[in-house]
Short mmCIF file of C-alpha atoms and ligand atoms in Angstrom, two decimals:
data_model
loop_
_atom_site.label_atom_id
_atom_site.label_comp_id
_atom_site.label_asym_id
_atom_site.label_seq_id
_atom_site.Cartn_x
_atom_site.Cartn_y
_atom_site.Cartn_z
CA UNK Q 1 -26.80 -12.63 48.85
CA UNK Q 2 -27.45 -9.23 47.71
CA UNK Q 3 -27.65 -6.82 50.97
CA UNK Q 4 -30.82 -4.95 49.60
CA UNK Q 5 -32.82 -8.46 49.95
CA UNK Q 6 -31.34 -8.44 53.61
CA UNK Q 7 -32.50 -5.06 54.26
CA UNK Q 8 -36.44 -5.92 53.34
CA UNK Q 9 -35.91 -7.81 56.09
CA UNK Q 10 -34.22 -7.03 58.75
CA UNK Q 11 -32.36 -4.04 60.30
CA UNK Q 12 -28.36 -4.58 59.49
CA UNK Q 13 -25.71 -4.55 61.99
CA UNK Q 14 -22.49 -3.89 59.17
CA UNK Q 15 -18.60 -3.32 59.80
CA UNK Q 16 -16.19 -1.35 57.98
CA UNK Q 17 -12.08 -2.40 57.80
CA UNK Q 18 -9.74 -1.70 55.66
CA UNK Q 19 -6.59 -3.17 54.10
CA UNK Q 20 -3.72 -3.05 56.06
CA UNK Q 21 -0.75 -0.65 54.10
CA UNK Q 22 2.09 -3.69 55.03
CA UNK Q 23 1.13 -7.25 53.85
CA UNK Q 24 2.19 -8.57 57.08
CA UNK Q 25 -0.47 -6.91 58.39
CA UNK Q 26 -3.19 -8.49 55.90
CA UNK Q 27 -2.51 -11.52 57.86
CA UNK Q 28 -3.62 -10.18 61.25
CA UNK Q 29 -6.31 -8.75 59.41
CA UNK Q 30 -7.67 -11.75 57.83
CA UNK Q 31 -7.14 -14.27 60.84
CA UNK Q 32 -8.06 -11.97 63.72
CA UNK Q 33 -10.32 -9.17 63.50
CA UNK Q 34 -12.59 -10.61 60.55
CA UNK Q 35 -12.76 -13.82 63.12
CA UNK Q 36 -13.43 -11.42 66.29
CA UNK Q 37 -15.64 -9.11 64.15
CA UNK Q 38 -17.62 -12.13 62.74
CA UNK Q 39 -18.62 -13.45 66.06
CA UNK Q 40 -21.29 -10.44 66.39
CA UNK Q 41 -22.93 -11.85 63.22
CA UNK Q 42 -22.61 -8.87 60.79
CA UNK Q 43 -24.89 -8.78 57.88
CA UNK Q 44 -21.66 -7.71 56.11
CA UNK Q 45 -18.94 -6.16 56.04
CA UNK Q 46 -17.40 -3.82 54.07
CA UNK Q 47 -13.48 -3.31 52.84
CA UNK Q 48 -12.43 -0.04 51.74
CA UNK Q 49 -10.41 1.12 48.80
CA UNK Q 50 -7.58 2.93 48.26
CA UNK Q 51 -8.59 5.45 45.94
CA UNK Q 52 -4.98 5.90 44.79
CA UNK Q 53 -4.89 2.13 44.11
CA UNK Q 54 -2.15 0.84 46.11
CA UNK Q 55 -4.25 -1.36 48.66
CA UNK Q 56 -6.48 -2.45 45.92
CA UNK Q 57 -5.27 -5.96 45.50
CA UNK Q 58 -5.78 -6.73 48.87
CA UNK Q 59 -9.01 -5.24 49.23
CA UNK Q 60 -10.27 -7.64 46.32
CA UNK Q 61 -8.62 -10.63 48.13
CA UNK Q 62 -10.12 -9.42 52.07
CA UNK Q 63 -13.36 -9.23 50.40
CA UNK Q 64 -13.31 -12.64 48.50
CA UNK Q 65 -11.80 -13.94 51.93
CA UNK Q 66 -15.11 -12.51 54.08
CA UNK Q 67 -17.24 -14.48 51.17
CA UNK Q 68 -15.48 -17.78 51.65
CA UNK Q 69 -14.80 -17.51 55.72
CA UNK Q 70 -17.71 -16.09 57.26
CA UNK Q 71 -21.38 -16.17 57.21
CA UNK Q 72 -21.32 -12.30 56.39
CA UNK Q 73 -21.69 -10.54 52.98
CA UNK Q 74 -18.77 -8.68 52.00
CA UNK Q 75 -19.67 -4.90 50.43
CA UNK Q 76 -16.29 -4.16 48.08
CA UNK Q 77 -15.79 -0.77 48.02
CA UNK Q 78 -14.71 0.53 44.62
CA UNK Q 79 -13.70 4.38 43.44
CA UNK Q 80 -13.56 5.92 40.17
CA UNK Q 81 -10.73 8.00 40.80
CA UNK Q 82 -8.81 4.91 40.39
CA UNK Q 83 -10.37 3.59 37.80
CA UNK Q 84 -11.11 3.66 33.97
CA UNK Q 85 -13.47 1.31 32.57
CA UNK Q 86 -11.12 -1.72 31.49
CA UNK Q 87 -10.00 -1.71 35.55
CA UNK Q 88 -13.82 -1.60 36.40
CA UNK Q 89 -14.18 -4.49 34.36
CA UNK Q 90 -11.31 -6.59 35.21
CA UNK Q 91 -12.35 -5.93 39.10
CA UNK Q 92 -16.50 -6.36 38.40
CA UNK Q 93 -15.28 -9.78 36.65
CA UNK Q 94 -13.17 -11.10 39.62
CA UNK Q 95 -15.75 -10.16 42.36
CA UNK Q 96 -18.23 -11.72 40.20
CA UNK Q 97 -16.09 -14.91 39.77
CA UNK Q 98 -15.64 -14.82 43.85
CA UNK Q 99 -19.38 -14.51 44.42
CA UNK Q 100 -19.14 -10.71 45.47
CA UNK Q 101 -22.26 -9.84 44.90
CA UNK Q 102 -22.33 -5.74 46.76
CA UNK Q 103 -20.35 -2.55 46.02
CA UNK Q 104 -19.96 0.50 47.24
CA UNK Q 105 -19.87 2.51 44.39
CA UNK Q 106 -17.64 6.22 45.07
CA UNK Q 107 -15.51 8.28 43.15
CA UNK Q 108 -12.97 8.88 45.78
CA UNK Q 109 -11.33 11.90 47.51
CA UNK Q 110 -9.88 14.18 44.55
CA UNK Q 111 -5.98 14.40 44.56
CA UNK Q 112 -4.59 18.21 43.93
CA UNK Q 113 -3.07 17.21 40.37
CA UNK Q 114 -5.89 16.29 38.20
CA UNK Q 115 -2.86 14.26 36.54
CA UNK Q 116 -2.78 11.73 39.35
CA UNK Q 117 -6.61 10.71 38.64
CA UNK Q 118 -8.72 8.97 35.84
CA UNK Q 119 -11.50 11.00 34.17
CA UNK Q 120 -13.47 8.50 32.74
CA UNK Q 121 -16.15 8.38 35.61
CA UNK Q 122 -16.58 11.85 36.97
CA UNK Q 123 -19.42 11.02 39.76
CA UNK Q 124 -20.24 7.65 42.28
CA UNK Q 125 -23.35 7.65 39.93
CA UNK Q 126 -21.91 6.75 36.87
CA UNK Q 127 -19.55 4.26 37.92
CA UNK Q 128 -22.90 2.54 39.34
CA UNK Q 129 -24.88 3.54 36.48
CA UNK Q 130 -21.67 2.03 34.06
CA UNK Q 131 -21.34 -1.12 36.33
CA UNK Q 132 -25.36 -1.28 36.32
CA UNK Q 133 -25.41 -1.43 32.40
CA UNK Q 134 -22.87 -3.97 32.24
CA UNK Q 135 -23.20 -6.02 35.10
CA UNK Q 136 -26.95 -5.74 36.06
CA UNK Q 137 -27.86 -9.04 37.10
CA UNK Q 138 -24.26 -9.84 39.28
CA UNK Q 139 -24.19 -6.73 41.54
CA UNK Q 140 -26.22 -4.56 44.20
CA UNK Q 141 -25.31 -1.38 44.74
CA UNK Q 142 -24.61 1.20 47.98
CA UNK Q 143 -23.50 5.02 47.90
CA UNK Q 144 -21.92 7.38 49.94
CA UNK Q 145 -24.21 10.03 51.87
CA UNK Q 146 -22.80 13.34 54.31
CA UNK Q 147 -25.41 14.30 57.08
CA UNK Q 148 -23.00 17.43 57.49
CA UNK Q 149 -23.48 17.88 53.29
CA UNK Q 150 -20.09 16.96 51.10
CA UNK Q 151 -17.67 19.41 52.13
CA UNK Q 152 -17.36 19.92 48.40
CA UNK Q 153 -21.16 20.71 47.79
CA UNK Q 154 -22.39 24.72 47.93
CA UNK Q 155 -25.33 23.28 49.75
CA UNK Q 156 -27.37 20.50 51.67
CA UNK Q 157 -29.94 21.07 48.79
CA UNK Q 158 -27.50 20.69 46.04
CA UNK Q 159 -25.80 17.43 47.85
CA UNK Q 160 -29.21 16.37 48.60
CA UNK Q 161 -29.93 16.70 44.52
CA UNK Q 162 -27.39 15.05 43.35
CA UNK Q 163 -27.99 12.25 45.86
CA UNK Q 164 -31.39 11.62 44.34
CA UNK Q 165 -29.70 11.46 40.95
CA UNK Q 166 -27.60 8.52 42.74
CA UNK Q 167 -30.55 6.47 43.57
CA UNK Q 168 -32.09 7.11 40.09
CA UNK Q 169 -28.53 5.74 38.88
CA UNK Q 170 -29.46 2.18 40.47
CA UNK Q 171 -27.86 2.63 43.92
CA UNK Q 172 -29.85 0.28 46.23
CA UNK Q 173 -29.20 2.01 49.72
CA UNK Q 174 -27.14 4.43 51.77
CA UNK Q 175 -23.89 4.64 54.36
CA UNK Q 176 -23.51 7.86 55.69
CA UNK Q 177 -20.38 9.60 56.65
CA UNK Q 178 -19.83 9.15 60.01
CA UNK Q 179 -20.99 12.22 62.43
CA UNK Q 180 -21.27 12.27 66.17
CA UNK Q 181 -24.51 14.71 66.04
CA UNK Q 182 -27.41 12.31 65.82
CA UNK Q 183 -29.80 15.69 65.34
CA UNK Q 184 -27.46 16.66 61.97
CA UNK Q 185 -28.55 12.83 60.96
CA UNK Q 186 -32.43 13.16 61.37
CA UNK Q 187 -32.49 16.11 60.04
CA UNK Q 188 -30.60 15.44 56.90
CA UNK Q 189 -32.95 12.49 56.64
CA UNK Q 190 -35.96 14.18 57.02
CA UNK Q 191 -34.68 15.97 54.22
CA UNK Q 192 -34.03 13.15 51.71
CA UNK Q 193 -36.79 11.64 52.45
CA UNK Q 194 -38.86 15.13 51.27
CA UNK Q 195 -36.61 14.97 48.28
CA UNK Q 196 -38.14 11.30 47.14
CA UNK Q 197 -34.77 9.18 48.27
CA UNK Q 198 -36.61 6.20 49.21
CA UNK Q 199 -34.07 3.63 49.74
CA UNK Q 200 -32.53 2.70 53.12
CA UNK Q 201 -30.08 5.27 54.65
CA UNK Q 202 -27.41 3.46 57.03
CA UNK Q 203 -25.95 5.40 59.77
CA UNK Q 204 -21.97 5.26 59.92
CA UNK Q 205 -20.82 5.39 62.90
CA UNK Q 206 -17.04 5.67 64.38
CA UNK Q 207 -15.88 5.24 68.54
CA UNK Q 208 -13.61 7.64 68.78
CA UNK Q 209 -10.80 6.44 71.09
CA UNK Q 210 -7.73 8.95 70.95
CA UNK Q 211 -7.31 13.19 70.67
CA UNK Q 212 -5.46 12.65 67.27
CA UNK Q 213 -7.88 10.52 65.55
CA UNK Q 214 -10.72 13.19 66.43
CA UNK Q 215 -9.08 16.16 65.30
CA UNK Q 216 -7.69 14.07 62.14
CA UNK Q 217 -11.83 13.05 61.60
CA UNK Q 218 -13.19 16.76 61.85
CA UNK Q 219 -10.97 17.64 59.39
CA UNK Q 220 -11.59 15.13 56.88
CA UNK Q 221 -15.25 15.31 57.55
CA UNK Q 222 -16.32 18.24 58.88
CA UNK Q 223 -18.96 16.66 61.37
CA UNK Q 224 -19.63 18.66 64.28
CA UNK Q 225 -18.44 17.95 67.72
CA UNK Q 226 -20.93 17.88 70.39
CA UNK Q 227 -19.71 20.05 72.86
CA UNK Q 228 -20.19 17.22 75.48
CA UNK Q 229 -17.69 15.40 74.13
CA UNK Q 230 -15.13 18.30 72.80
CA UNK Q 231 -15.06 18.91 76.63
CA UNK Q 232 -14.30 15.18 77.73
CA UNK Q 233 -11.57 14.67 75.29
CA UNK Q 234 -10.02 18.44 76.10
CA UNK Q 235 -10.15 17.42 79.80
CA UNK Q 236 -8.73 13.98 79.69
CA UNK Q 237 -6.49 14.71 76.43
CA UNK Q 238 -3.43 12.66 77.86
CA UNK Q 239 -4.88 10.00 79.41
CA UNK Q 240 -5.18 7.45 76.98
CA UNK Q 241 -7.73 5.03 78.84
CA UNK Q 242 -10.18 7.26 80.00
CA UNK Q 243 -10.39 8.76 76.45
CA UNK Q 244 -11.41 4.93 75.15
CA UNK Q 245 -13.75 4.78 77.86
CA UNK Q 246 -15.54 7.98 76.66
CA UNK Q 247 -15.45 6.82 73.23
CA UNK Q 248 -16.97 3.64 74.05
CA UNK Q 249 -19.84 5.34 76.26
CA UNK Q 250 -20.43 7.77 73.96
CA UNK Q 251 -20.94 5.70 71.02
CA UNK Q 252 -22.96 3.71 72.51
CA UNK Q 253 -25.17 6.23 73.92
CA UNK Q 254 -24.99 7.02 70.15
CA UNK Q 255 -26.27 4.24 69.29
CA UNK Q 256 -28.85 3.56 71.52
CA UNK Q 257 -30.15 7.16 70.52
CA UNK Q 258 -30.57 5.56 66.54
CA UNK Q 259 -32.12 1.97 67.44
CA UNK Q 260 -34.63 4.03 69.64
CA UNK Q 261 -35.22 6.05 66.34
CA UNK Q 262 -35.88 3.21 64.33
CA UNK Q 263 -32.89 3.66 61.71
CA UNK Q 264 -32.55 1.24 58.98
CA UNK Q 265 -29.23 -0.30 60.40
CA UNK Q 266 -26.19 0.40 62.08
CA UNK Q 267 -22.83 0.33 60.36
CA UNK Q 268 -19.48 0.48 62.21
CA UNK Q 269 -16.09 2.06 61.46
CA UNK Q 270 -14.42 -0.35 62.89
CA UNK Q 271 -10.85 0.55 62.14
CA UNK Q 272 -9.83 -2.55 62.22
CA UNK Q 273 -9.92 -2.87 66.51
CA UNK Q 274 -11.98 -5.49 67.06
CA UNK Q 275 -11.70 -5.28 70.65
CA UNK Q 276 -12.77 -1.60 70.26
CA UNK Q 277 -16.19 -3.25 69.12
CA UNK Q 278 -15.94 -6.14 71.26
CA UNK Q 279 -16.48 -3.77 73.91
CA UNK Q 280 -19.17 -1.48 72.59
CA UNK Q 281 -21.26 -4.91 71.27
CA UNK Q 282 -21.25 -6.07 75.26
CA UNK Q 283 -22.51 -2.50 76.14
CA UNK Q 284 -26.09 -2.69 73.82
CA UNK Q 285 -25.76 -6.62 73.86
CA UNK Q 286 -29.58 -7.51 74.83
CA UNK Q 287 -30.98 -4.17 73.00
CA UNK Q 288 -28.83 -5.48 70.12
CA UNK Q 289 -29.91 -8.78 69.86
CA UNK Q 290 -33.31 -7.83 69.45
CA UNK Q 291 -32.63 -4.93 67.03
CA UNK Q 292 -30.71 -6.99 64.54
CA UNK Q 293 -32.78 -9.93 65.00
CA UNK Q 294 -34.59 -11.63 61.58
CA UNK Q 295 -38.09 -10.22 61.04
P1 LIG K 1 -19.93 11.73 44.57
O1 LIG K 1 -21.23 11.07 44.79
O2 LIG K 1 -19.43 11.77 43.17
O3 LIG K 1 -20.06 13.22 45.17
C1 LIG K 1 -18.90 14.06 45.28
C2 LIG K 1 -19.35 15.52 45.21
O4 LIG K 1 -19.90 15.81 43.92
C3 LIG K 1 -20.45 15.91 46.20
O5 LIG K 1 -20.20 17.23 46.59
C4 LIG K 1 -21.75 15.79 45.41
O6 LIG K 1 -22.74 16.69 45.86
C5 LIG K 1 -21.29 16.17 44.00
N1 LIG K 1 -21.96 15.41 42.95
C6 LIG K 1 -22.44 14.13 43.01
N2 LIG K 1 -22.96 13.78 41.82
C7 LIG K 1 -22.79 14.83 40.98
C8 LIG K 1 -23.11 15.06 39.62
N3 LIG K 1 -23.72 14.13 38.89
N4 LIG K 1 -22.78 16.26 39.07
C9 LIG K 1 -22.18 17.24 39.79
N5 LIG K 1 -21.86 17.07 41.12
C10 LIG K 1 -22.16 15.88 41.69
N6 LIG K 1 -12.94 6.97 49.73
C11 LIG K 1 -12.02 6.10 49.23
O7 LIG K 1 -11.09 6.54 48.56
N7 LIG K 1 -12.12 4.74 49.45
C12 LIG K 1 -13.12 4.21 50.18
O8 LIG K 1 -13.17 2.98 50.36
C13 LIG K 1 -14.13 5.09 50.71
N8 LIG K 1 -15.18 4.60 51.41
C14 LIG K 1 -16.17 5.46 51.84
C15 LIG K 1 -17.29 4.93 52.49
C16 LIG K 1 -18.31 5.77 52.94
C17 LIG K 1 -19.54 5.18 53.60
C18 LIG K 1 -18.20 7.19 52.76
C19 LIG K 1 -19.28 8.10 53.27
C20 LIG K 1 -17.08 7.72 52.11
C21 LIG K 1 -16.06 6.87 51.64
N9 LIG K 1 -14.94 7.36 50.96
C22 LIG K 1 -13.99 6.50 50.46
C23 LIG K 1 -14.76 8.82 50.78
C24 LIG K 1 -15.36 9.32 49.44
O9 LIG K 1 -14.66 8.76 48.36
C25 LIG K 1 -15.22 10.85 49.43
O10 LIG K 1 -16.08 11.42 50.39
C26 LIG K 1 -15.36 11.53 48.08
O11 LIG K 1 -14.90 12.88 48.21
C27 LIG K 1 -16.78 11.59 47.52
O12 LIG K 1 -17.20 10.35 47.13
P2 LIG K 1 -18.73 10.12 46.69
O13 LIG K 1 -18.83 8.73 46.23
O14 LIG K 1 -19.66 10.60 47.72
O15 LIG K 1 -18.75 11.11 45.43
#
């Protein structure tokens, strides 16, 4: 099913994991955490890419797998760094083959060498809008959206602009960057909406669990730390389980915050720690249950 006709429905309650670098791995991934994830009864999940290709393969097979093994809709992530169009076809044909019927359409963190990259699709948008000519019938579409702005864009209004021009390229709905400032997210939606981007807008949201992994996150992203949490994670820094007790309390605090707002769904960086989530589903279970449930 195509996740847009889930979303006129319903609110979605989504995952995000990624291929494992080591193949030994894949098999953990594939007979563990999709099992553990499934049992929360995600509308789907989604598998990222490796925009340098090397984890492609296997994020083709996890997402075929999530088709044929659980009741979820798999979202393939696919980035046009990586790609030129005979690639996009040969991929578009197999998830089409498999039944994949979502993508997440991005053009992938840039590499310093402009040699180590394809040119043929410049932007997300026309990888969707090239997929969308080709392909129209097989395939919805998401995009990537920064609450914080792209830290490549001058501008919220010129990321803001060029995320309309995404939506007029076909793209059905929304994830967002994950952020841990819930304000930075309503306002940046307040803002698309005033712009005309009428589609649903997903939050993305991570747990943070360890010192490393938020530092590693700010710089990627450059979402603000509330200084609420900046102080628990200075203060317990080097104790390992109090940290993934905050994480799990704040998150869900997080997300409690966003169902009370009404967002359009809630989408998880999971990280592939299924008991990470395991844990933060039994914290909002009966809120949950009735957030997520079928209109
Ligand atoms: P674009 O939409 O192309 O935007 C990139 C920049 O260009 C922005 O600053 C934007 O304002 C600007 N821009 C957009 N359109 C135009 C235009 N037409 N003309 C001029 N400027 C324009 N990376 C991976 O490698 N693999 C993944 O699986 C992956 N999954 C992700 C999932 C989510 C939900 C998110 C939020 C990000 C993900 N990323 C992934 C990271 C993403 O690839 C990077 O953030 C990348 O730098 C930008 O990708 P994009 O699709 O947003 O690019």
């Amino acid at each position: 099913m195509k996740i847009p006709d889930i979303l006129r429905r319903k609110k979605t309650l989504s995952f995000e994991i990624f291929p494992p670098k080591r193949q030994e791995d894949t098999f953990v991934l594939i007979e563990d955490t999709i099992k553990e994830l499934s049992d929360f009864n995600p509308d789907f999940i989604s598998v990222t890419y490796g925009a340098l290709g090397n984890t492609l393969n296997n994020s083709v097979a996890i997402a075929k797998h999530i088709k044929q093994h659980t009741h979820s809709e798999p979202l393939a992530h696919l980035a046009c760094v990586s790609s030129n169009p005979a690639q996009v076809d040969e991929i578009c044909q197999e998830l089409r083959e498999a039944k994949v019927k979502n993508i997440l359409t991005l053009r992938g963190d840039l590499p310093a060498d402009p040699g180590m990259y394809h040119h043929d699709f410049c932007h997300a948008s026309e990888l969707a809008a090239y997929i969308s000519q080709h392909y129209s019938a097989d395939f919805a579409f998401a995009g990537a959206c920064y609450p914080e702005k792209h830290p490549e864009a001058l501008s919220m209004k010129e990321d803001i602009r060029y995320l309309k021009m995404k939506q007029d390229a076909g793209m059905d709905f929304f994830i967002t960057q994950l952020f841990f400032d819930n304000e930075a997210f309503y306002r940046f939606l307040l803002e698309a909406r005033k712009a005309g981007i009428t589609i649903p807008i997903i939050p993305g949201i991570m747990p943070v669990s360890n010192y490393k992994q938020l530092d590693g996150m700010i710089k990627v992203t450059g979402a603000a730390i509330p200084l609420q949490l900046r102080n628990y994670f200075d203060r317990y820094r080097y104790d390992k389980q109090a940290l993934e007790e905050i994480g799990i309390i704040f998150t869900s605090h997080q997300i409690l915050d966003l169902i009370a707002n009404d967002v359009d769904g809630i989408h998880l960086y999971s990280m592939n720690k299924s008991s990470f989530i395991k844990k933060l589903m039994s914290n909002i279970a009966y809120v949950r249950t009735g957030f997520f449930a079928q209109a």
